[in-house]
mmCIF file of C-alpha atoms in Angstrom:
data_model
loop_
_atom_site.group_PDB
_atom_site.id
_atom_site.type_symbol
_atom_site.label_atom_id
_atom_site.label_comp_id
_atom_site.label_asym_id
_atom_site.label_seq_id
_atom_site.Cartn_x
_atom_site.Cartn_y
_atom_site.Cartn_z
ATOM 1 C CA UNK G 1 -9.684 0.712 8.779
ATOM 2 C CA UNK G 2 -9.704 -2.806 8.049
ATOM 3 C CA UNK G 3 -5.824 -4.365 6.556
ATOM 4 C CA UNK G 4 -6.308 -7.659 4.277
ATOM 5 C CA UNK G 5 -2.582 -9.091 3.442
ATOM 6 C CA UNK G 6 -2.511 -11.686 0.410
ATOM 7 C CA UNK G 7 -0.082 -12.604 -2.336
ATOM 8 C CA UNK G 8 0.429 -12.086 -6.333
ATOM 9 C CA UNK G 9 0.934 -14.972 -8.159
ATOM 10 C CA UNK G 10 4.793 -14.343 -8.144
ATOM 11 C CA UNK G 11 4.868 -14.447 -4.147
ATOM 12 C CA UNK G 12 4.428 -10.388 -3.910
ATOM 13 C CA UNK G 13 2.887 -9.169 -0.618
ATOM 14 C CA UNK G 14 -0.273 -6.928 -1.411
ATOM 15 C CA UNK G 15 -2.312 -5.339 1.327
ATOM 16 C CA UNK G 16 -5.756 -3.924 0.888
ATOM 17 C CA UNK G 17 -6.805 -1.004 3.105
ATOM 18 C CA UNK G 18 -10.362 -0.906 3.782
ATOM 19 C CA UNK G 19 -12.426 1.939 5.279
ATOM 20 C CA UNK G 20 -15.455 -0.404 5.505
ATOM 21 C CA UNK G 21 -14.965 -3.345 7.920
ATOM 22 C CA UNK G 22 -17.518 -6.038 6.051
ATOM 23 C CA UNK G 23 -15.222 -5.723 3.260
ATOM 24 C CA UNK G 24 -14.084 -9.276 2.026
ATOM 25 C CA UNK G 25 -10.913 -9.082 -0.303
ATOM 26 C CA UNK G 26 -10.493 -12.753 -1.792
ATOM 27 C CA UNK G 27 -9.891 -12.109 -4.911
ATOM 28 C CA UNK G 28 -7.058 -14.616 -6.699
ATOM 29 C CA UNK G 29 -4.086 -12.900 -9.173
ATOM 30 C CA UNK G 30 -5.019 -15.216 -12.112
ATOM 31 C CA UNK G 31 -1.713 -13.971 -13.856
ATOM 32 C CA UNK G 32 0.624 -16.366 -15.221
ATOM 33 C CA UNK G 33 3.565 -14.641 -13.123
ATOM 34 C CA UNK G 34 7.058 -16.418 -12.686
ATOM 35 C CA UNK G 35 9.091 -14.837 -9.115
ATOM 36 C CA UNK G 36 10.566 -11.799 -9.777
ATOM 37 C CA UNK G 37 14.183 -12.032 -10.110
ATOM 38 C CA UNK G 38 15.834 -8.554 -8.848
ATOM 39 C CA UNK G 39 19.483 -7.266 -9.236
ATOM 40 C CA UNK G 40 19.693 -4.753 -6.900
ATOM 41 C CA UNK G 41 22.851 -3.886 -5.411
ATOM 42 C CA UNK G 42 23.876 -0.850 -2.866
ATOM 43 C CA UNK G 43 27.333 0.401 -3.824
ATOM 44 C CA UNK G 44 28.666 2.760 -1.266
ATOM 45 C CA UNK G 45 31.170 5.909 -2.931
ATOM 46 C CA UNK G 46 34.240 6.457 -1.086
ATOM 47 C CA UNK G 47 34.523 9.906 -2.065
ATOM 48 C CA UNK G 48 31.273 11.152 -0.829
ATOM 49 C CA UNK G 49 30.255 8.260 1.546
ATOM 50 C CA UNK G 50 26.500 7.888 0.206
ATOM 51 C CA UNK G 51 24.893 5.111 -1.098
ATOM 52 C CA UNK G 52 23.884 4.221 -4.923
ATOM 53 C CA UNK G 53 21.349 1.682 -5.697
ATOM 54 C CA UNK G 54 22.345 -0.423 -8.581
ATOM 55 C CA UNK G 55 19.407 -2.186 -10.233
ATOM 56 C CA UNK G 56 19.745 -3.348 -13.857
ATOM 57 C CA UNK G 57 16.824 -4.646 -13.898
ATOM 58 C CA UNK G 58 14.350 -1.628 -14.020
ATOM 59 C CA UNK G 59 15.306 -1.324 -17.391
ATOM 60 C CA UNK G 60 12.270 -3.668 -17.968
ATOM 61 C CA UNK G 61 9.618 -1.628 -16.050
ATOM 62 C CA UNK G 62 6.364 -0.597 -17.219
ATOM 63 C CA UNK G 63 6.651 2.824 -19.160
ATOM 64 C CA UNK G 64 3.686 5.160 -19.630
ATOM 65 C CA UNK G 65 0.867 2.309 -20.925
ATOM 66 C CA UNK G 66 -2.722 3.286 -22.573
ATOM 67 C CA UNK G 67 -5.197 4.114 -20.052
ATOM 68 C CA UNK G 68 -6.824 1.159 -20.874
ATOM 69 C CA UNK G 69 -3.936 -1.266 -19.874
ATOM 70 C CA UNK G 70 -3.097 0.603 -16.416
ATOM 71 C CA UNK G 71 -1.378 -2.055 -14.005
ATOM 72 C CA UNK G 72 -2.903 -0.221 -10.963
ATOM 73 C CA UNK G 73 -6.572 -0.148 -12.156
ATOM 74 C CA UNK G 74 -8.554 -2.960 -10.239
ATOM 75 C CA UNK G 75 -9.006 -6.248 -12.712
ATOM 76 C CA UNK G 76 -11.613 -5.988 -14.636
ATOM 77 C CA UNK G 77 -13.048 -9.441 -16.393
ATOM 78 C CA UNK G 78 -10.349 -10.754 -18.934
ATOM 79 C CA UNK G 79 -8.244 -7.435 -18.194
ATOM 80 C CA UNK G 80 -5.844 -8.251 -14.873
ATOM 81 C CA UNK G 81 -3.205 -5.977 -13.518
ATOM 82 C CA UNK G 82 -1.324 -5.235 -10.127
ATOM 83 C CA UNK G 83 -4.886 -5.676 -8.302
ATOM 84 C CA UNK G 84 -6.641 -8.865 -8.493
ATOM 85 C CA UNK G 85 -9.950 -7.415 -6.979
ATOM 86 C CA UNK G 86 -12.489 -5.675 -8.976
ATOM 87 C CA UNK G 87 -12.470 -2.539 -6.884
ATOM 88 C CA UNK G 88 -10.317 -0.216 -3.742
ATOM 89 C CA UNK G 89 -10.009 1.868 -1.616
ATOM 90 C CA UNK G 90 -5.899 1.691 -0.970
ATOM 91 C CA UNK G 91 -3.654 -1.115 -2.371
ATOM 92 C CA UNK G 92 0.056 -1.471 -1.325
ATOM 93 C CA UNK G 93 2.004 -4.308 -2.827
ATOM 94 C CA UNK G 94 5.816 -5.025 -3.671
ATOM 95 C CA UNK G 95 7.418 -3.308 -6.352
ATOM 96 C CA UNK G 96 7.776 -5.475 -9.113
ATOM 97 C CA UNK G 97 10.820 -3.664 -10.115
ATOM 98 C CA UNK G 98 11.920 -2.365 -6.957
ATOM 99 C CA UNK G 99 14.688 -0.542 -6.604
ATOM 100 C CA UNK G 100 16.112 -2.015 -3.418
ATOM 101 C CA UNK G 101 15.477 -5.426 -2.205
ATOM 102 C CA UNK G 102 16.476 -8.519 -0.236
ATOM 103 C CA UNK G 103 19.096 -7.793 2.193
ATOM 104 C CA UNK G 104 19.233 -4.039 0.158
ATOM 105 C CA UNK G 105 15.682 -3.156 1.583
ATOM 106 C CA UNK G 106 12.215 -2.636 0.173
ATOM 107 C CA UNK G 107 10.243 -0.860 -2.057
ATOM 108 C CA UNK G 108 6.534 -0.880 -2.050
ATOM 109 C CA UNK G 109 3.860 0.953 -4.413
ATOM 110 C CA UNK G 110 0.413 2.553 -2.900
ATOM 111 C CA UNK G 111 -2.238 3.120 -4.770
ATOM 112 C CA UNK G 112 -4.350 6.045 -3.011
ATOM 113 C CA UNK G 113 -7.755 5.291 -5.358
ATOM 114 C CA UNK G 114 -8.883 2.801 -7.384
ATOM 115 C CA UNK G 115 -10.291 6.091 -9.744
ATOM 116 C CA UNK G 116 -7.167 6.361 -12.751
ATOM 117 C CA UNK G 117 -8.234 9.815 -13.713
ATOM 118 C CA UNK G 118 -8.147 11.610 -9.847
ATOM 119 C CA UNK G 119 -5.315 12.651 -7.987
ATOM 120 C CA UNK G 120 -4.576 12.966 -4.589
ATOM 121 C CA UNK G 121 -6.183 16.582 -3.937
ATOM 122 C CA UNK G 122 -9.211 14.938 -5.442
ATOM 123 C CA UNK G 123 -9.816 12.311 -2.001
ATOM 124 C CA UNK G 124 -11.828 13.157 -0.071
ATOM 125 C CA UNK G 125 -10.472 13.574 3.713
ATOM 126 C CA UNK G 126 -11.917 10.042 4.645
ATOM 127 C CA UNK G 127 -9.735 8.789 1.804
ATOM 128 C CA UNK G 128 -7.125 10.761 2.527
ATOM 129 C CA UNK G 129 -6.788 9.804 6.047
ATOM 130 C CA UNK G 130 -6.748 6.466 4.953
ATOM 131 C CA UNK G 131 -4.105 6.917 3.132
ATOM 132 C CA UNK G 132 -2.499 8.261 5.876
ATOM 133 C CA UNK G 133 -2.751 5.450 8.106
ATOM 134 C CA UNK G 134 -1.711 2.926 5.438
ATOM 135 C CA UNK G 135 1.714 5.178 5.356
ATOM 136 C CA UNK G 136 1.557 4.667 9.258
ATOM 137 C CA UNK G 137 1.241 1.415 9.324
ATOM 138 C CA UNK G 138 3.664 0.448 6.615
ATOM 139 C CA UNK G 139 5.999 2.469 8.379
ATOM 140 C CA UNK G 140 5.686 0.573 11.790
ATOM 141 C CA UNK G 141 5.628 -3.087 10.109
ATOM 142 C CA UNK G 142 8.652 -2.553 7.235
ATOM 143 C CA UNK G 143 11.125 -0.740 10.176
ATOM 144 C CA UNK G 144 10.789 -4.120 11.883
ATOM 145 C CA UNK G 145 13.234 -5.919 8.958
ATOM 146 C CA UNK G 146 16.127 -6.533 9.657
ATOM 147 C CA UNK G 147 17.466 -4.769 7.042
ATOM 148 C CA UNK G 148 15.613 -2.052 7.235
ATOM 149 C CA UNK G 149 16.922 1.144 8.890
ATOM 150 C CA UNK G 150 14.798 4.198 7.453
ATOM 151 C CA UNK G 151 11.220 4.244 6.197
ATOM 152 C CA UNK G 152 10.512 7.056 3.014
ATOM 153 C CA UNK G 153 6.657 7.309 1.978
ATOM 154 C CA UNK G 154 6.784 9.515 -1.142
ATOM 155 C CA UNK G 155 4.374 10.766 -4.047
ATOM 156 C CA UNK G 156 5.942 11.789 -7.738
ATOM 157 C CA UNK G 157 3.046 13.092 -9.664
ATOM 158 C CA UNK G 158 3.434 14.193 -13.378
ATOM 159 C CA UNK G 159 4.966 13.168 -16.050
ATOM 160 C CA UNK G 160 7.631 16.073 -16.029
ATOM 161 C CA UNK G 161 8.958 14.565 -12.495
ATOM 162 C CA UNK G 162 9.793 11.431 -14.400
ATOM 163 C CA UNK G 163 6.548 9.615 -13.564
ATOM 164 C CA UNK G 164 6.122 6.711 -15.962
ATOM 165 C CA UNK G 165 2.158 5.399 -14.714
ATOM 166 C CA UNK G 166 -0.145 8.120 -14.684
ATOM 167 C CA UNK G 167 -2.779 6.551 -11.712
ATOM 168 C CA UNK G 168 -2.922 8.164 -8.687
ATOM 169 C CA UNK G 169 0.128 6.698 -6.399
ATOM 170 C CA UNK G 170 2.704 6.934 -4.305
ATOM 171 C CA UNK G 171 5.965 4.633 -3.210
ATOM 172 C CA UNK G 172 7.498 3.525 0.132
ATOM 173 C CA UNK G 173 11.286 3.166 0.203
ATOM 174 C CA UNK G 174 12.984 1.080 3.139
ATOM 175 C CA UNK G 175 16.442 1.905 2.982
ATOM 176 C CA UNK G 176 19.163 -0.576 4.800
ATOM 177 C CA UNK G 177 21.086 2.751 5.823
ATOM 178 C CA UNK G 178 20.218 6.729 7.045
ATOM 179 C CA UNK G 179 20.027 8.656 3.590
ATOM 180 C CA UNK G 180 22.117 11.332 3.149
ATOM 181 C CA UNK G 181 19.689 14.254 3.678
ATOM 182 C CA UNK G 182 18.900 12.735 6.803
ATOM 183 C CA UNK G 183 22.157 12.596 8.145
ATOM 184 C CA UNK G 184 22.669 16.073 7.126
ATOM 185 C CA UNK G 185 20.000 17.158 9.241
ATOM 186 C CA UNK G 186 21.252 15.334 11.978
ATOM 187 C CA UNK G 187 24.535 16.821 12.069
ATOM 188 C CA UNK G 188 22.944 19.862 11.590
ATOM 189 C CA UNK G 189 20.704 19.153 14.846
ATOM 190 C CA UNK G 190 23.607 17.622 16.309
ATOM 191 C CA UNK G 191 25.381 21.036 16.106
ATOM 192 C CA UNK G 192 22.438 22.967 17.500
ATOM 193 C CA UNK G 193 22.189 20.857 20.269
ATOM 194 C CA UNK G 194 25.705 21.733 21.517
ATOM 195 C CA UNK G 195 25.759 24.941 20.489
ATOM 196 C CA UNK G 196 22.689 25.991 22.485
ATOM 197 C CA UNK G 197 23.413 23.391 25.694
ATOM 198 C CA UNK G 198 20.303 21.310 24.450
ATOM 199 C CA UNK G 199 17.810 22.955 21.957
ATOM 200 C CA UNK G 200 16.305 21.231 19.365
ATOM 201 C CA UNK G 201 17.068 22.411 15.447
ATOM 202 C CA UNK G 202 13.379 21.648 14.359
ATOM 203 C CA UNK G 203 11.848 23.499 17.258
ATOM 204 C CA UNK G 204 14.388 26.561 16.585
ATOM 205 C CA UNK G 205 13.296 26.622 12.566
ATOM 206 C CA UNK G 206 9.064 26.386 13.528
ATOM 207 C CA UNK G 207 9.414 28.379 15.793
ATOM 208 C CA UNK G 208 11.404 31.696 13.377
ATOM 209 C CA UNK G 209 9.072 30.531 10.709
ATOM 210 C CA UNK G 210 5.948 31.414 12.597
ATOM 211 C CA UNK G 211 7.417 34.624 13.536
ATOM 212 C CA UNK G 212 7.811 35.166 9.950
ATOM 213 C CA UNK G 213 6.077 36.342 6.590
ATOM 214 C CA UNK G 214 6.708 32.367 4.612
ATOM 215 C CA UNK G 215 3.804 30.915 6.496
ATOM 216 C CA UNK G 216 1.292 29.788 4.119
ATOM 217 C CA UNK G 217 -1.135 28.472 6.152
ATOM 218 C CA UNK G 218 -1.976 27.663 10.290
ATOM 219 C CA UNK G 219 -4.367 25.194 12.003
ATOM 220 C CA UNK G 220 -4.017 24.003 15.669
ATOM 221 C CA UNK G 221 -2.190 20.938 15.088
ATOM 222 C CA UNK G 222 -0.138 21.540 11.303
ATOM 223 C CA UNK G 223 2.082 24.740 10.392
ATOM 224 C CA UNK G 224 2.992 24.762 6.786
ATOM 225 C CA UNK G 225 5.457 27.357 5.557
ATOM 226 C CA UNK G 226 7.932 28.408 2.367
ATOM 227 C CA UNK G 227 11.447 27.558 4.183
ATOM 228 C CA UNK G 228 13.765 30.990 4.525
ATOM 229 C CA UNK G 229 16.398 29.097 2.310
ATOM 230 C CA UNK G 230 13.822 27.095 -0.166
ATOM 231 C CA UNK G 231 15.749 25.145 -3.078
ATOM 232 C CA UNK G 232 12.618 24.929 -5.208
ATOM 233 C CA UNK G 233 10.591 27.458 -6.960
ATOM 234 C CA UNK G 234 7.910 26.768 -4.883
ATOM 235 C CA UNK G 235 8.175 24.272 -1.968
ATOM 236 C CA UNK G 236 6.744 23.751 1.269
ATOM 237 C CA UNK G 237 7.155 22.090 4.310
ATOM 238 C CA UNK G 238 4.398 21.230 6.680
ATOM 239 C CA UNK G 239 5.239 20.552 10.454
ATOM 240 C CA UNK G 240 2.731 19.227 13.223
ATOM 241 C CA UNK G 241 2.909 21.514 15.500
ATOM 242 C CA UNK G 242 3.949 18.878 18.825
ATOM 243 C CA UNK G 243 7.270 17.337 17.446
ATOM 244 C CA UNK G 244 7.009 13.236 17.049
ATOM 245 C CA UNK G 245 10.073 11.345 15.039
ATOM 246 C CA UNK G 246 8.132 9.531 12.558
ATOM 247 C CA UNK G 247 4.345 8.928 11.153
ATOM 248 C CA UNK G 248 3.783 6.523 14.426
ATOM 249 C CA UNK G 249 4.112 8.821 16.696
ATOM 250 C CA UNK G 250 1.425 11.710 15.148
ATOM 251 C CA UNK G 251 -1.605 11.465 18.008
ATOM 252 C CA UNK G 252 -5.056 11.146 17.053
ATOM 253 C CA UNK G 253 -6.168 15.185 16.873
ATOM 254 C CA UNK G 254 -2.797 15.946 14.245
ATOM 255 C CA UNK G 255 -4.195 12.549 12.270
ATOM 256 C CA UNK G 256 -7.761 13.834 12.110
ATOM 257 C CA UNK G 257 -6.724 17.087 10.880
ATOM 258 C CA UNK G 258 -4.176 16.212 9.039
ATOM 259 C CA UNK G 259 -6.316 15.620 5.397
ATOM 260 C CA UNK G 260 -7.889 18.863 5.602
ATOM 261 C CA UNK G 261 -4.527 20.627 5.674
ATOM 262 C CA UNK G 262 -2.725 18.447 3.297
ATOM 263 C CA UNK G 263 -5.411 18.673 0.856
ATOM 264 C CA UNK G 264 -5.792 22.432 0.261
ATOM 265 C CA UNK G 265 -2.393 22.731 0.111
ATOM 266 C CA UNK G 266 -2.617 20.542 -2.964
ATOM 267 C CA UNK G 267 -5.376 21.868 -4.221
ATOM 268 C CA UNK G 268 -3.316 25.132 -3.461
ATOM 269 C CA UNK G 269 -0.490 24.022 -5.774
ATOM 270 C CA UNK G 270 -2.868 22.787 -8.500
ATOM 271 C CA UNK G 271 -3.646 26.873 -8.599
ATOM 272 C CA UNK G 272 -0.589 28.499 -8.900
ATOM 273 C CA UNK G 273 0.545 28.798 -12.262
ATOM 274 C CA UNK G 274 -3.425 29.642 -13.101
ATOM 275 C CA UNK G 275 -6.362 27.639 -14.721
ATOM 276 C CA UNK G 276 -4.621 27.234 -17.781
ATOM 277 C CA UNK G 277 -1.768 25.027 -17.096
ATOM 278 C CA UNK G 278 -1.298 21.401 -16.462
ATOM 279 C CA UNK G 279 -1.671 20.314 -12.838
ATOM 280 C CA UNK G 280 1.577 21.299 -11.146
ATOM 281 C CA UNK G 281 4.175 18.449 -11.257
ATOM 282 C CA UNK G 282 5.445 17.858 -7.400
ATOM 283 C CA UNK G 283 6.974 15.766 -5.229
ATOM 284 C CA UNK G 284 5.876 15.008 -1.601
ATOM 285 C CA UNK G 285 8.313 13.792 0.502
ATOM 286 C CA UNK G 286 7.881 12.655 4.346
ATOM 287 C CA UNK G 287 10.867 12.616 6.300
ATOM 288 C CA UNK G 288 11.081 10.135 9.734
ATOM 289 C CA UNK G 289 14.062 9.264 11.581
ATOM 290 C CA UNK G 290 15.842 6.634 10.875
ATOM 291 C CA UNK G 291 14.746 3.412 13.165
ATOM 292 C CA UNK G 292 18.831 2.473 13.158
ATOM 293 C CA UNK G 293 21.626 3.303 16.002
ATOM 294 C CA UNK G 294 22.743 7.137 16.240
ATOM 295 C CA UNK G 295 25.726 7.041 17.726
ATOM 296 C CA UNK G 296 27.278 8.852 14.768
ATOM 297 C CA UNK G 297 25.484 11.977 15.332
ATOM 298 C CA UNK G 298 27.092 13.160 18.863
ATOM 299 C CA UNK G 299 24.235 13.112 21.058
ATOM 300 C CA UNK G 300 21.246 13.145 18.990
ATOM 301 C CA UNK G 301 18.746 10.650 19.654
ATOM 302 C CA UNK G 302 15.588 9.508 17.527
ATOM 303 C CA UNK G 303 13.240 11.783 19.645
ATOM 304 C CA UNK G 304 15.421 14.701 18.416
ATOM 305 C CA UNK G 305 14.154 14.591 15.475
ATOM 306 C CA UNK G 306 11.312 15.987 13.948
ATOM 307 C CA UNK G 307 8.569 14.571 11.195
ATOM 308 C CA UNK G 308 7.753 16.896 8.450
ATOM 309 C CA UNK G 309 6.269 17.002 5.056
ATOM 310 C CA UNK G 310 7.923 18.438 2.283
ATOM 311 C CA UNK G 311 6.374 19.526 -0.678
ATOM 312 C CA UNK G 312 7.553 20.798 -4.002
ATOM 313 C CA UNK G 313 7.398 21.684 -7.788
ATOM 314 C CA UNK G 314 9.668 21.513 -10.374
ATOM 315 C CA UNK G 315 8.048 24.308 -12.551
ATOM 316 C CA UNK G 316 9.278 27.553 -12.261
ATOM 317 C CA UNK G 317 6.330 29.698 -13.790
ATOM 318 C CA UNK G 318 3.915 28.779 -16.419
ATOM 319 C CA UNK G 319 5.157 26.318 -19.281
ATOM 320 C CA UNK G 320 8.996 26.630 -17.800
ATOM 321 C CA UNK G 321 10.681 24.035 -15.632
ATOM 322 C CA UNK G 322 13.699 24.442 -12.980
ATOM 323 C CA UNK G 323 16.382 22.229 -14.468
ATOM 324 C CA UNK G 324 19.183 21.004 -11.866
ATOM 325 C CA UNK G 325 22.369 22.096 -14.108
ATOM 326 C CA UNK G 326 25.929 22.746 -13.786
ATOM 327 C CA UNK G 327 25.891 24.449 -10.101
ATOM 328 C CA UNK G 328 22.834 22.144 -8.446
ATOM 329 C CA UNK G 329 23.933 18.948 -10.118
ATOM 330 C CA UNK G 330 27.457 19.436 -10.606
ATOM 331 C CA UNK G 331 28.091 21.197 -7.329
ATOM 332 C CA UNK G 332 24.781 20.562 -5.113
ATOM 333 C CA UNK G 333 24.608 24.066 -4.484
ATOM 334 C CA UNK G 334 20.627 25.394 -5.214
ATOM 335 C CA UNK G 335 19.797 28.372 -7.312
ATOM 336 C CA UNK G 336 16.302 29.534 -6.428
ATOM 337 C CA UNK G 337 14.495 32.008 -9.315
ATOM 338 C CA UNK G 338 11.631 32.717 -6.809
ATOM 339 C CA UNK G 339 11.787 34.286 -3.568
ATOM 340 C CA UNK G 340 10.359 32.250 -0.875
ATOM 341 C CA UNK G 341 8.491 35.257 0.816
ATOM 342 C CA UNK G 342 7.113 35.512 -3.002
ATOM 343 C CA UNK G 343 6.081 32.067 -3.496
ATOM 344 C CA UNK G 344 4.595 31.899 0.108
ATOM 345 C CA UNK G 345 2.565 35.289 -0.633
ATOM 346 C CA UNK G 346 1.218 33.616 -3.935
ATOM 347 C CA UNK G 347 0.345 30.492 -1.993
ATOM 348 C CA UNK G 348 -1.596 32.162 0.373
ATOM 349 C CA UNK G 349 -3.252 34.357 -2.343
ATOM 350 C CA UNK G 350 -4.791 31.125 -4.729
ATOM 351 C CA UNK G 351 -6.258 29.646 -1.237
ATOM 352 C CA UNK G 352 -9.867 28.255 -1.878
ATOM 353 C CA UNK G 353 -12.647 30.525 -1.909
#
């Protein structure tokens, strides 16, 4: 992999990630950009103690342009967007309507190919390991700000997830505090921990999923399986098998087999609802511990924690969506229409051929 760092014309980092080495990125944003002026704000609720990013300013953003004006298709002569260059393999650059930023963190955009009509189970696995180790290393270079205190590397694909650009990418958010799903699961760990004089939670939940009838599929260094207590129609997480904290610590043999798992279970998900539909709308979501102090979690410490993949759909069958109504939104307590031993026997049952 070879990184090349350079700037938009309005003082946005962008980083090229190369898989040839010879590659020479000089290309100049010829935009006529002013600096980005951002209003983002964390407001913290006293009633529930999260966090609520305030930011005005994305009222502005780009919203669901012509394939022909695409701001994350390479420039092409007179036509310039996002990427100055003329051709990719993996772009990340500043958000220019981030949702956090300054001292409120970071949010970055990554572009897995320069090809608008693909998607990520289209990669191949050189690409997608590429895009693996551009997660890695954004991970290891944004959780050295100092207002940085969790990394989140993320994919929304489809339009019914809310996506507003339909090329093939993903975002990065640094948050300046532990989200609240994370600190769940650390209380959760920090419980188990106690409770069992020193077990891990993760361990204890791969360990009664393997045992179980939710796995959906099994290679020597990734487990992916339908959780016992899904929220989603159909979701999945997907474990390595030796438990690391974060991205940085995955060692070379989970890396290197890492595309070939993640990508069938895409191309798994693409086949669910049949040949008819639309691709499947999802969500990918990889979950790290937080780089910040712990103290708040009796006992738990970084290494406690466990990286994971989770991945899931919005759509509940063909044409019909899960909405979050009165009891999810209202109440945050999940209503699941499918049964996860279900969705993990249909998973298993569209696997390729």
């Amino acid at each position: 992999m070879k990184k090349t760092s350079t700037r938009l014309a309005d003082g946005r980092e962008l980083i090229y990630y190369d898989l040839r080495d010879d590659r020479v990125r000089d290309a100049v944003d010829r935009r006529p950009l002013e600096r980005t002026v951002t209003t983002s704000e964390v407001r913290r609720d006293p009633l529930l103690g999260d966090s609520v990013a305030i930011a005005s300013h994305r009222q502005g953003r780009t919203y669901h342009p012509p394939a022909d004006e695409c701001p994350l298709c390479p420039s092409q002569g007179e036509r310039l967007s996002e990427i100055p260059d003329s051709s990719y393999d993996v772009v990340v650059f500043e958000n220019r309507f981030p949702s956090l930023a300054g001292d409120s963190g970071r949010c970055e955009v990554v572009c897995f190919t320069s090809d608008h009509n693909a998607s990520f189970a289209d990669l191949t696995e050189e690409q997608a390991r590429l895009v693996l180790d551009a997660w890695t290393d954004r991970t290891s270079e944004l959780s050295h700000l100092p207002s940085v205190e969790q990394v989140f590397c993320f994919e929304n694909r489809g339009a019914e997830i809310g996506v507003t650009l339909g090329h093939p990418h993903g975002q990065i958010y640094a948050y300046p505090f532990t989200t609240p799903r994370t600190a769940l699961m650390l209380r959760q760990a920090a419980q188990h921990k106690e409770a069992t004089g020193g077990g891990n939670l993760f361990d204890a939940v791969l360990e009664r999923e393997l045992a179980d009838e939710r796995v959906v599929l099994a290679s020597e260094h990734w487990v992916a399986f339908v959780p016992y207590a899904a929220h989603w129609p159909y979701e999945v997480h997907l474990y390595p098998r030796r438990r690391v904290p974060d991205l940085l610590g995955l060692d070379e043999d989970a890396r290197s087999e890492f595309p070939q798992v993640y990508l069938e279970l895409l191309k798994r998900f693409d086949r669910i609802f049949g040949e008819g539909d639309s691709p499947t709308p999802y969500i990918a979501a990889w979950h790290q511990a937080p780089f910040g102090a712990l103290e708040e979690f009796d006992g738990v410490v970084r290494d406690d924690f466990a990286l994971h993949l989770e991945l899931f759909t919005i759509r509940r069958t063909s044409g019909k969506l899960k909405f979050l109504a009165g009891s999810e939104s209202g109440m945050s307590v999940f209503i699941n229409d499918v049964p996860p031993e279900r969705a993990a026997e249909r998973l298993r049952e569209v696997a390729s051929s």
